[in-house]
Short mmCIF file of C-alpha atoms and ligand atoms in Angstrom, two decimals:
data_model
loop_
_atom_site.label_atom_id
_atom_site.label_comp_id
_atom_site.label_asym_id
_atom_site.label_seq_id
_atom_site.Cartn_x
_atom_site.Cartn_y
_atom_site.Cartn_z
CA UNK A 1 -7.93 -21.01 16.66
CA UNK A 2 -8.01 -24.90 16.93
CA UNK A 3 -6.48 -25.48 20.56
CA UNK A 4 -8.63 -22.50 22.34
CA UNK A 5 -11.47 -23.69 20.71
CA UNK A 6 -10.83 -27.32 22.45
CA UNK A 7 -9.94 -25.66 25.99
CA UNK A 8 -6.49 -27.35 25.48
CA UNK A 9 -3.84 -25.32 27.55
CA UNK A 10 -0.15 -25.72 25.67
CA UNK A 11 3.18 -23.85 26.59
CA UNK A 12 3.58 -20.39 24.07
CA UNK A 13 7.52 -19.59 23.03
CA UNK A 14 6.91 -16.24 20.80
CA UNK A 15 8.49 -16.53 17.90
CA UNK A 16 11.08 -13.54 15.81
CA UNK A 17 11.40 -15.01 12.19
CA UNK A 18 14.37 -13.31 11.45
CA UNK A 19 15.49 -14.25 14.96
CA UNK A 20 14.79 -18.19 15.12
CA UNK A 21 15.64 -19.26 18.51
CA UNK A 22 18.63 -22.77 18.18
CA UNK A 23 16.23 -25.10 19.90
CA UNK A 24 13.37 -24.04 17.93
CA UNK A 25 15.25 -25.36 14.82
CA UNK A 26 16.60 -28.38 16.47
CA UNK A 27 12.88 -29.50 16.57
CA UNK A 28 11.88 -28.75 13.26
CA UNK A 29 14.77 -28.28 11.15
CA UNK A 30 12.75 -26.24 8.83
CA UNK A 31 11.82 -23.58 10.47
CA UNK A 32 8.28 -22.64 10.16
CA UNK A 33 5.91 -21.36 12.52
CA UNK A 34 3.52 -22.99 14.38
CA UNK A 35 6.16 -26.19 15.90
CA UNK A 36 4.19 -27.71 18.99
CA UNK A 37 6.41 -30.33 20.60
CA UNK A 38 4.51 -33.15 23.11
CA UNK A 39 5.13 -34.11 26.39
CA UNK A 40 6.94 -37.23 24.45
CA UNK A 41 9.00 -35.51 22.08
CA UNK A 42 6.58 -35.91 18.81
CA UNK A 43 7.17 -32.92 16.98
CA UNK A 44 4.53 -31.76 14.90
CA UNK A 45 4.89 -28.42 12.30
CA UNK A 46 2.51 -28.31 10.28
CA UNK A 47 -0.85 -25.75 11.26
CA UNK A 48 -2.78 -28.00 10.09
CA UNK A 49 -1.98 -31.14 11.65
CA UNK A 50 -1.70 -28.72 14.88
CA UNK A 51 -5.14 -28.43 14.69
CA UNK A 52 -5.95 -31.66 13.87
CA UNK A 53 -4.57 -32.81 16.94
CA UNK A 54 -6.23 -30.34 18.95
CA UNK A 55 -9.20 -31.54 17.55
CA UNK A 56 -8.53 -35.32 17.80
CA UNK A 57 -9.11 -34.75 22.01
CA UNK A 58 -11.84 -31.79 22.00
CA UNK A 59 -14.38 -30.88 19.29
CA UNK A 60 -17.97 -29.63 21.25
CA UNK A 61 -18.71 -27.90 17.69
CA UNK A 62 -18.26 -30.12 15.02
CA UNK A 63 -15.28 -28.66 13.53
CA UNK A 64 -14.20 -31.84 12.34
CA UNK A 65 -15.58 -33.12 8.19
CA UNK A 66 -18.70 -34.80 9.22
CA UNK A 67 -18.49 -36.85 6.60
CA UNK A 68 -15.55 -38.74 3.37
CA UNK A 69 -17.27 -36.13 1.80
CA UNK A 70 -16.69 -33.19 3.85
CA UNK A 71 -13.84 -33.91 4.26
CA UNK A 72 -12.82 -34.52 0.66
CA UNK A 73 -13.44 -31.16 0.53
CA UNK A 74 -11.79 -29.41 3.13
CA UNK A 75 -8.72 -30.87 2.57
CA UNK A 76 -8.12 -29.55 -1.23
CA UNK A 77 -9.22 -26.42 0.52
CA UNK A 78 -6.38 -26.26 2.86
CA UNK A 79 -4.51 -27.68 0.23
CA UNK A 80 -5.00 -25.15 -2.25
CA UNK A 81 -4.98 -22.33 1.22
CA UNK A 82 -1.12 -24.01 1.50
CA UNK A 83 0.19 -24.12 -1.50
CA UNK A 84 -1.23 -21.53 -4.65
CA UNK A 85 -3.01 -19.14 -2.40
CA UNK A 86 -0.16 -19.29 0.36
CA UNK A 87 2.55 -18.71 -2.80
CA UNK A 88 0.44 -15.60 -4.25
CA UNK A 89 -0.10 -14.33 -0.72
CA UNK A 90 3.93 -14.19 -0.07
CA UNK A 91 4.41 -12.69 -3.17
CA UNK A 92 1.75 -9.85 -2.93
CA UNK A 93 2.82 -8.66 0.40
CA UNK A 94 6.74 -8.23 -0.53
CA UNK A 95 5.91 -7.39 -4.40
CA UNK A 96 9.28 -5.62 -3.64
CA UNK A 97 10.79 -8.95 -3.31
CA UNK A 98 10.09 -10.49 -7.13
CA UNK A 99 10.21 -7.24 -9.62
CA UNK A 100 9.22 -9.98 -12.23
CA UNK A 101 6.07 -8.76 -12.05
CA UNK A 102 3.54 -5.77 -10.60
CA UNK A 103 2.29 -6.46 -7.20
CA UNK A 104 -0.95 -6.62 -8.70
CA UNK A 105 -0.26 -9.97 -10.85
CA UNK A 106 -0.08 -11.45 -7.36
CA UNK A 107 -3.24 -10.34 -6.29
CA UNK A 108 -4.70 -11.30 -9.35
CA UNK A 109 -3.96 -14.75 -9.02
CA UNK A 110 -4.44 -14.67 -5.51
CA UNK A 111 -7.91 -13.86 -6.09
CA UNK A 112 -8.84 -17.14 -7.43
CA UNK A 113 -8.68 -18.47 -4.24
CA UNK A 114 -10.99 -15.67 -3.49
CA UNK A 115 -13.30 -16.30 -6.06
CA UNK A 116 -13.93 -19.50 -4.82
CA UNK A 117 -14.15 -19.41 -1.71
CA UNK A 118 -17.21 -16.24 -2.42
CA UNK A 119 -19.19 -19.19 -4.61
CA UNK A 120 -18.80 -21.55 -1.65
CA UNK A 121 -20.03 -18.52 0.81
CA UNK A 122 -22.80 -17.40 -1.06
CA UNK A 123 -24.49 -20.96 -0.34
CA UNK A 124 -23.82 -20.57 3.42
CA UNK A 125 -22.64 -18.23 6.11
CA UNK A 126 -19.58 -20.24 6.50
CA UNK A 127 -17.09 -22.46 3.37
CA UNK A 128 -19.43 -25.93 4.86
CA UNK A 129 -22.89 -24.90 5.27
CA UNK A 130 -24.06 -23.23 8.43
CA UNK A 131 -21.48 -23.32 10.75
CA UNK A 132 -18.13 -22.50 11.29
CA UNK A 133 -15.79 -25.22 11.05
CA UNK A 134 -11.97 -26.23 10.05
CA UNK A 135 -12.34 -25.04 6.50
CA UNK A 136 -13.46 -21.39 7.93
CA UNK A 137 -10.24 -21.70 10.45
CA UNK A 138 -7.57 -23.43 8.46
CA UNK A 139 -7.89 -20.51 5.70
CA UNK A 140 -8.83 -17.56 7.82
CA UNK A 141 -5.41 -16.37 8.60
CA UNK A 142 -4.21 -16.21 5.20
CA UNK A 143 -7.68 -14.25 3.89
CA UNK A 144 -7.05 -12.30 5.96
CA UNK A 145 -3.43 -11.55 4.90
CA UNK A 146 -4.05 -11.09 1.47
CA UNK A 147 -7.23 -8.60 2.79
CA UNK A 148 -4.34 -6.21 5.04
CA UNK A 149 -1.46 -6.11 2.40
CA UNK A 150 -4.33 -2.94 0.08
CA UNK A 151 -7.76 -2.46 2.38
CA UNK A 152 -9.11 -0.41 0.22
CA UNK A 153 -8.79 -3.07 -3.18
CA UNK A 154 -10.01 -5.58 -0.52
CA UNK A 155 -12.93 -3.32 0.47
CA UNK A 156 -14.16 -2.70 -3.09
CA UNK A 157 -13.41 -6.12 -4.35
CA UNK A 158 -15.79 -7.96 -6.22
CA UNK A 159 -16.35 -10.15 -2.92
CA UNK A 160 -19.27 -9.35 -0.32
CA UNK A 161 -19.70 -12.61 0.40
CA UNK A 162 -16.48 -13.28 1.76
CA UNK A 163 -16.04 -9.64 3.34
CA UNK A 164 -18.85 -9.81 4.98
CA UNK A 165 -16.98 -13.92 6.53
CA UNK A 166 -14.23 -11.77 7.02
CA UNK A 167 -16.04 -9.40 9.18
CA UNK A 168 -17.68 -11.61 11.20
CA UNK A 169 -15.21 -14.34 12.15
CA UNK A 170 -12.31 -11.30 13.12
CA UNK A 171 -15.49 -10.19 15.25
CA UNK A 172 -15.49 -13.36 17.64
CA UNK A 173 -14.50 -13.79 21.21
CA UNK A 174 -12.63 -16.83 19.76
CA UNK A 175 -10.31 -14.82 16.91
CA UNK A 176 -9.64 -11.68 19.61
CA UNK A 177 -8.59 -14.23 22.08
CA UNK A 178 -5.52 -15.68 20.36
CA UNK A 179 -4.51 -12.71 18.81
CA UNK A 180 -2.67 -10.69 21.98
CA UNK A 181 1.15 -9.59 22.07
CA UNK A 182 3.18 -12.08 24.01
CA UNK A 183 7.00 -10.97 24.20
CA UNK A 184 9.84 -12.70 22.27
CA UNK A 185 10.06 -15.88 24.17
CA UNK A 186 14.53 -16.56 25.41
CA UNK A 187 15.68 -19.38 27.05
CA UNK A 188 15.23 -19.21 31.02
CA UNK A 189 12.08 -16.73 30.57
CA UNK A 190 9.26 -18.36 32.91
CA UNK A 191 6.54 -20.53 30.90
CA UNK A 192 3.94 -18.46 29.10
CA UNK A 193 0.35 -21.00 29.06
CA UNK A 194 -1.53 -20.26 26.03
CA UNK A 195 -4.45 -19.31 26.02
N1 GSH B 1 2.93 -24.46 5.60
C1 GSH B 1 3.18 -24.14 7.08
C2 GSH B 1 3.58 -23.12 6.93
C3 GSH B 1 3.53 -22.46 8.05
C4 GSH B 1 4.16 -21.01 7.64
O1 GSH B 1 5.17 -21.17 6.77
N2 GSH B 1 4.69 -20.39 8.23
C5 GSH B 1 5.32 -18.77 8.52
C6 GSH B 1 4.79 -18.36 9.32
S1 GSH B 1 3.08 -17.83 9.02
C7 GSH B 1 7.59 -19.26 8.57
O2 GSH B 1 6.98 -19.45 9.72
N3 GSH B 1 7.32 -18.70 7.75
C8 GSH B 1 9.00 -18.41 8.01
C9 GSH B 1 9.55 -17.75 7.36
O3 GSH B 1 9.82 -16.42 7.22
O4 GSH B 1 10.84 -17.08 7.91
C10 GSH B 1 2.25 -24.24 7.71
O5 GSH B 1 0.83 -23.87 7.81
O6 GSH B 1 2.64 -24.61 9.64
#
């Protein structure tokens, strides 16, 4: 979403996680996506850093935090998203692989982050106030995945602000414009330009 918002174009190579190309692992041995390789060969392999790379070039609506206090808040939210919430999300999603607790245990632990978002969204349409920002876009994919594990639970959960925020963001052209399905990339394929 940040790449599209910034008006940048990248060459897209769709990766199937169970079939990671050797060329990806050669660039970034940690084996996660997304990975961005710049023309000079520099590798950016954290999505947060890829967002920062895009926004540093063009940020027409002010997604980047406008104050030090806002930057601290965004970093704290994204840190918690990337560590605790992501860990609980993975266990909730694949609870059969983590049999020491039932799925509800991981769900309830993850819901602590939703409760935090709920509090912020009670004060404005978006996490930092009345405008979409890096904070919203940074946590959106993970909240979406969390909601989709059990939509009946999510729809009935006591998070009305998170529910309306998620529905609103998933309805944007920005979101739908980046959610096309791409075929798996293989060496030698024609170039796919994103977005
Ligand atoms: N902190 C990393 C996390 C990236 C990450 O975990 N990506 C998942 C897909 S969304 C992945 O590549 N998992 C590898 C696997 O499951 O084998 C980032 O934000 O870039």
